[in-house]
Amino acid sequence: MHMADEDQGGWPWPSSAPPRPDDLAVLYQLTDRLFRALGLEEVYQAALDAIRAALGCSRSSILLFDHAGVMRFVAWRGLSDPYRAAVDGHSPWRLGQPSPDPVLVEDIALTSEPAEVKEAIAAEGIVGLAFVPLVVRGGTIGKFMTYYEERHQFTQREVDLAVMIARQVGFSIERAQADEERRKAEEALRKQEQRARAMLENAPVMIWTSDANGRCEHLNRKLREFWAVPDRDIGLFDWSATIHPDDAKGVVDAMARAIQERTGVAMQARYRAAQGGYRVLVTDAQPRFSPAGEFLGMIGVNVDVTEREEAESLRQLLVAELNHRVKNTLAVVQGIAQQTFKGAAAPPELQAAFLGRLNALALAHGMLTESSWRHASLPDIVADTLRTAAVSLSRLSLSGPPILLEPKAALAAAMALHELVTNAVKYGAFSNDAGRVSVTWAAADEASSRFRLEWVETGGPPVAPPRRVGFGSKLIERLAAQDLGGAASHEFRAEGIRCVLEGRAADGACGAPPNG
């Protein structure tokens, strides 16, 4: 086995022996073909021709490391499929190994290679062979090989030629691989851009882009149809002319600020559609920048919410009408009650209790009216109900997170709390000057779909368990079970009443951190 000299630097001939004219001709021809090569396959074929012509072999091959670091055949001449399969992956070097020397084998039978490798080579009729490294930027990327049917003693001339061919082929493979990767990247980018354009063009929402001055640059199909703008006229189209006169100044000013400050903007306005009439569009726009950070303009999405807005307006009208009728009904009921009780034999406290419950119902109704009967805040219900007791805030302690109740539960909670306040004023903590009431509430479970409220009185007159369950306690328990979807419990402790209410909260509206 003969190793090449270590000097492999630069274009000067690797050894002191001058090259022969026919050797230079082979190298010049190889250089010309590599320069004109349009891809890796042409590089491989030029290299195989040069190897056979310069080194006098009838068979040759080129192998490169794959991404896993395994040496694989990429081009060959005169080698059978079984042979290539038998020696696939065999290499005297590792990927990236710094500038190794060629390995020159005079007779494979005289080497220490494994028996199965020798047998595969011998079966192919190969006796002598050479491993010549292909090096790029100081690291090994593969090799080319020459094969001889007889023992072959390599001359210095052959070693020099092999090294020169390997250098040129290595450079060309690097360039061709870079070109191939660039072409693949460009093709992938082109396909990605085509997909993006197709998605934008056929999106079910209106998408647009503007230049840095706010002029139209692109409108997707849905937006072109909305405004009936031909492709050729997009650059001349003035979108601001379609805005409803009452909305125009706000929209134009907001967009101008966004362009000047390079920030996003969200707005809602009415725009005249090509089909006639105005449509309500919600716009969300963001600034666009080049990779170098240059402001390119805006990109935005318009969503037609006309039907949603019309439905919301109708709903608000219906809710307002319902609120008006319910308020009138409550007022009528209160009036009838007052007239009925006037001069009647019913005890005054019974009259006051009935009217108080009507007032509590009206209070809860007012809260629900503010949210168009979607929900009411439990903290607001507690605070407003306690406010009817007209006691100093120093005698109250309220604590709990924001929790929303659906209308039915809100009315039930208001009525239950009214009973507790009324009882505290007449018999409990609010019946003297020293009593206090603590009300706390929180999520009752990890799912955050239920709440737990605790009413605790202290400092009032001593409490003894009642001989019978009063109407107020029965009402609280019925409201908790039927309308709150939970339960109520009472403890008549000597220091004061303790009542616990459990029930359902509005979906996703329970479990926020306590507000202290």
Coordinates of C-alpha atoms in Angstrom, one line a residue, residues 420 423 438 440 452-458 463 473 476 488-502:
L420 CA -80.6 37.3 54.8
N423 CA -83.4 39.0 58.8
S438 CA -68.9 39.0 56.3
T440 CA -67.2 35.8 50.9
R452 CA -69.9 29.0 46.9
L453 CA -71.1 32.0 48.9
E454 CA -70.8 32.2 52.7
W455 CA -72.8 34.7 54.8
V456 CA -71.5 35.0 58.4
E457 CA -72.9 37.3 61.1
T458 CA -71.1 38.2 64.4
V463 CA -78.9 33.5 68.5
S473 CA -85.2 30.1 55.3
I476 CA -83.7 30.5 50.4
A488 CA -78.4 26.2 51.0
S489 CA -77.5 25.4 54.6
H490 CA -78.0 27.4 57.8
E491 CA -76.2 27.3 61.1
F492 CA -77.8 29.1 64.1
R493 CA -74.7 29.7 66.1
A494 CA -74.7 31.7 69.4
E495 CA -72.5 34.4 67.9
G496 CA -74.5 34.8 64.8
I497 CA -76.2 33.1 61.8
R498 CA -74.0 31.4 59.2
C499 CA -75.6 30.6 55.8
V500 CA -73.8 28.9 52.8
L501 CA -75.2 29.1 49.3
E502 CA -73.9 26.9 46.4

